[in-house]
PDB file of C-alpha atoms in Angstrom:
ATOM      1  CA  MET P   1       0.000   0.000   0.000  1.00 75.00           C
ATOM      2  CA  SER P   2       1.385   3.419  -0.920  1.00 87.00           C
ATOM      3  CA  ALA P   3       1.912   6.125   1.666  1.00 93.00           C
ATOM      4  CA  LEU P   4      -0.808   8.653   2.348  1.00 94.00           C
ATOM      5  CA  ALA P   5      -0.224  12.167   0.969  1.00 93.00           C
ATOM      6  CA  ILE P   6       0.096  13.479   4.529  1.00 94.00           C
ATOM      7  CA  ASP P   7       3.014  11.062   4.969  1.00 95.00           C
ATOM      8  CA  GLY P   8       4.752  12.041   1.713  1.00 94.00           C
ATOM      9  CA  GLY P   9       2.737   9.915  -0.713  1.00 94.00           C
ATOM     10  CA  THR P  10       1.216  11.160  -3.959  1.00 93.00           C
ATOM     11  CA  PRO P  11      -1.958  13.224  -3.433  1.00 93.00           C
ATOM     12  CA  VAL P  12      -5.113  11.890  -5.062  1.00 91.00           C
ATOM     13  CA  ARG P  13      -5.996  15.347  -6.414  1.00 92.00           C
ATOM     14  CA  SER P  14      -3.581  17.626  -8.230  1.00 91.00           C
ATOM     15  CA  ALA P  15      -5.989  20.590  -8.113  1.00 93.00           C
ATOM     16  CA  PRO P  16      -8.536  21.705  -5.518  1.00 92.00           C
ATOM     17  CA  PHE P  17     -12.173  20.725  -5.885  1.00 92.00           C
ATOM     18  CA  PRO P  18     -14.041  23.169  -8.132  1.00 91.00           C
ATOM     19  CA  LEU P  19     -16.163  25.796  -6.440  1.00 91.00           C
ATOM     20  CA  ARG P  20     -19.803  24.864  -5.988  1.00 89.00           C
ATOM     21  CA  ARG P  21     -22.208  26.930  -8.048  1.00 87.00           C
ATOM     22  CA  LEU P  22     -24.495  28.415  -5.401  1.00 87.00           C
ATOM     23  CA  MET P  23     -27.026  29.913  -7.770  1.00 90.00           C
ATOM     24  CA  GLY P  24     -27.552  30.796 -11.393  1.00 94.00           C
ATOM     25  CA  PRO P  25     -28.798  34.043 -12.938  1.00 95.00           C
ATOM     26  CA  ASP P  26     -32.476  33.103 -12.490  1.00 95.00           C
ATOM     27  CA  GLU P  27     -32.061  32.465  -8.767  1.00 92.00           C
ATOM     28  CA  GLN P  28     -30.050  35.656  -8.318  1.00 94.00           C
ATOM     29  CA  ALA P  29     -32.748  37.674 -10.110  1.00 96.00           C
ATOM     30  CA  ALA P  30     -35.438  36.158  -7.869  1.00 89.00           C
ATOM     31  CA  VAL P  31     -33.466  36.985  -4.708  1.00 86.00           C
ATOM     32  CA  ASN P  32     -32.782  40.529  -5.921  1.00 91.00           C
ATOM     33  CA  ALA P  33     -36.488  41.008  -6.708  1.00 88.00           C
ATOM     34  CA  MET P  34     -37.371  39.884  -3.184  1.00 84.00           C
ATOM     35  CA  PHE P  35     -34.879  42.354  -1.684  1.00 84.00           C
ATOM     36  CA  ASP P  36     -36.263  45.151  -3.874  1.00 87.00           C
ATOM     37  CA  ARG P  37     -39.809  44.315  -2.751  1.00 84.00           C
ATOM     38  CA  ALA P  38     -38.695  44.269   0.898  1.00 81.00           C
ATOM     39  CA  ARG P  39     -37.241  47.768   0.532  1.00 84.00           C
ATOM     40  CA  THR P  40     -40.437  49.171  -0.979  1.00 86.00           C
ATOM     41  CA  GLU P  41     -43.104  47.164   0.894  1.00 82.00           C
ATOM     42  CA  GLY P  42     -41.353  46.653   4.219  1.00 75.00           C
ATOM     43  CA  HIS P  43     -42.288  43.973   6.710  1.00 66.00           C
ATOM     44  CA  GLY P  44     -43.894  40.731   5.573  1.00 64.00           C
ATOM     45  CA  VAL P  45     -41.797  40.008   2.500  1.00 64.00           C
ATOM     46  CA  PHE P  46     -39.254  37.853   4.321  1.00 67.00           C
ATOM     47  CA  GLY P  47     -39.987  35.212   6.889  1.00 64.00           C
ATOM     48  CA  TYR P  48     -42.535  32.499   7.194  1.00 65.00           C
ATOM     49  CA  ASN P  49     -45.341  32.048   4.687  1.00 71.00           C
ATOM     50  CA  GLY P  50     -44.140  34.622   2.185  1.00 78.00           C
ATOM     51  CA  PRO P  51     -45.260  34.176  -1.429  1.00 82.00           C
ATOM     52  CA  GLU P  52     -42.016  32.490  -2.473  1.00 83.00           C
ATOM     53  CA  GLU P  53     -42.262  29.968   0.360  1.00 86.00           C
ATOM     54  CA  GLN P  54     -45.903  29.246  -0.428  1.00 89.00           C
ATOM     55  CA  ALA P  55     -45.097  28.724  -4.112  1.00 91.00           C
ATOM     56  CA  TYR P  56     -42.137  26.462  -3.266  1.00 91.00           C
ATOM     57  CA  CYS P  57     -44.180  24.338  -0.851  1.00 94.00           C
ATOM     58  CA  SER P  58     -47.024  24.001  -3.344  1.00 96.00           C
ATOM     59  CA  ASP P  59     -44.668  22.998  -6.163  1.00 96.00           C
ATOM     60  CA  PHE P  60     -42.793  20.578  -3.887  1.00 96.00           C
ATOM     61  CA  ALA P  61     -46.016  18.895  -2.714  1.00 97.00           C
ATOM     62  CA  SER P  62     -47.179  18.609  -6.328  1.00 97.00           C
ATOM     63  CA  SER P  63     -43.876  17.027  -7.355  1.00 97.00           C
ATOM     64  CA  LEU P  64     -44.523  14.318  -4.748  1.00 95.00           C
ATOM     65  CA  GLY P  65     -47.994  13.605  -6.096  1.00 96.00           C
ATOM     66  CA  GLY P  66     -50.028  16.048  -4.028  1.00 90.00           C
ATOM     67  CA  GLY P  67     -50.674  16.521  -0.367  1.00 90.00           C
ATOM     68  CA  TYR P  68     -49.056  19.153   1.795  1.00 89.00           C
ATOM     69  CA  ALA P  69     -45.555  20.517   2.369  1.00 92.00           C
ATOM     70  CA  ASP P  70     -44.279  23.098   4.841  1.00 90.00           C
ATOM     71  CA  ALA P  71     -40.791  24.587   4.619  1.00 92.00           C
ATOM     72  CA  VAL P  72     -38.926  24.802   7.924  1.00 91.00           C
ATOM     73  CA  ASN P  73     -35.513  26.137   8.883  1.00 89.00           C
ATOM     74  CA  SER P  74     -33.918  23.028  10.395  1.00 92.00           C
ATOM     75  CA  GLY P  75     -34.037  19.285  10.803  1.00 92.00           C
ATOM     76  CA  SER P  76     -35.156  19.725  14.417  1.00 94.00           C
ATOM     77  CA  ASN P  77     -38.189  21.701  13.299  1.00 94.00           C
ATOM     78  CA  ALA P  78     -38.848  19.172  10.539  1.00 94.00           C
ATOM     79  CA  VAL P  79     -39.023  16.385  13.148  1.00 94.00           C
ATOM     80  CA  TRP P  80     -41.333  18.490  15.334  1.00 95.00           C
ATOM     81  CA  VAL P  81     -43.672  19.320  12.422  1.00 94.00           C
ATOM     82  CA  ALA P  82     -43.747  15.660  11.353  1.00 94.00           C
ATOM     83  CA  LEU P  83     -44.615  14.492  14.875  1.00 95.00           C
ATOM     84  CA  ARG P  84     -47.315  17.148  15.303  1.00 95.00           C
ATOM     85  CA  SER P  85     -48.842  16.252  11.938  1.00 93.00           C
ATOM     86  CA  LEU P  86     -49.314  12.665  13.139  1.00 95.00           C
ATOM     87  CA  GLU P  87     -51.550  13.858  16.014  1.00 96.00           C
ATOM     88  CA  LEU P  88     -50.074  11.258  18.371  1.00 96.00           C
ATOM     89  CA  GLU P  89     -51.531  10.686  21.814  1.00 97.00           C
ATOM     90  CA  PRO P  90     -49.449  12.323  24.590  1.00 97.00           C
ATOM     91  CA  LEU P  91     -46.579  10.326  26.085  1.00 97.00           C
ATOM     92  CA  GLY P  92     -46.314   7.870  23.223  1.00 97.00           C
ATOM     93  CA  GLU P  93     -42.960   6.292  22.468  1.00 97.00           C
ATOM     94  CA  VAL P  94     -40.949   7.522  19.486  1.00 96.00           C
ATOM     95  CA  ILE P  95     -37.852   5.618  18.415  1.00 95.00           C
ATOM     96  CA  VAL P  96     -34.776   7.848  18.081  1.00 93.00           C
ATOM     97  CA  PRO P  97     -31.141   7.076  17.214  1.00 90.00           C
ATOM     98  CA  ALA P  98     -29.121   5.797  20.159  1.00 88.00           C
ATOM     99  CA  VAL P  99     -26.324   8.198  19.247  1.00 85.00           C
ATOM    100  CA  SER P 100     -27.504  11.619  18.165  1.00 78.00           C
ATOM    101  CA  ASP P 101     -27.252  15.292  18.879  1.00 86.00           C
ATOM    102  CA  PRO P 102     -30.039  16.974  20.868  1.00 90.00           C
ATOM    103  CA  GLY P 103     -31.620  18.289  17.654  1.00 89.00           C
ATOM    104  CA  GLY P 104     -32.931  14.842  16.764  1.00 88.00           C
ATOM    105  CA  VAL P 105     -34.299  14.052  20.223  1.00 93.00           C
ATOM    106  CA  MET P 106     -35.572  17.335  21.689  1.00 95.00           C
ATOM    107  CA  PRO P 107     -38.433  17.755  19.184  1.00 96.00           C
ATOM    108  CA  VAL P 108     -39.765  14.411  20.406  1.00 96.00           C
ATOM    109  CA  ALA P 109     -39.896  15.628  24.010  1.00 95.00           C
ATOM    110  CA  ILE P 110     -41.286  19.030  22.976  1.00 95.00           C
ATOM    111  CA  ALA P 111     -44.075  17.200  21.106  1.00 95.00           C
ATOM    112  CA  ASN P 112     -44.953  15.531  24.447  1.00 96.00           C
ATOM    113  CA  GLN P 113     -43.615  12.147  23.363  1.00 97.00           C
ATOM    114  CA  LEU P 114     -41.082   9.816  24.979  1.00 97.00           C
ATOM    115  CA  PRO P 115     -37.806   9.350  23.077  1.00 94.00           C
ATOM    116  CA  VAL P 116     -36.765   5.689  23.019  1.00 95.00           C
ATOM    117  CA  PRO P 117     -33.231   4.864  21.798  1.00 91.00           C
TER     118      PRO P 117
END
């Protein structure tokens, strides 16, 4: 087995990874339009349930065959929304990973359920 690059071996890559394209011109134009609208209209353009979020959620739900989608800001909130949507009886048991960070377990407790590793 050859030596690792850190130990003097040949590096696998001769050039750095290419930069990730964060957005194209269409996305940049949409973001700029939202900023322009925020400057002229003020409060209500950014945040939850704005027109862009509503359109995204509707399109996303349609792409999955219908139903409902709600955009959230984190995996913790996604777990909480999913648990609440199930309308579980209080103090039910919800299986969680045995090794996790609090973000995967706390929504279970906040939803009045018992995390079970």
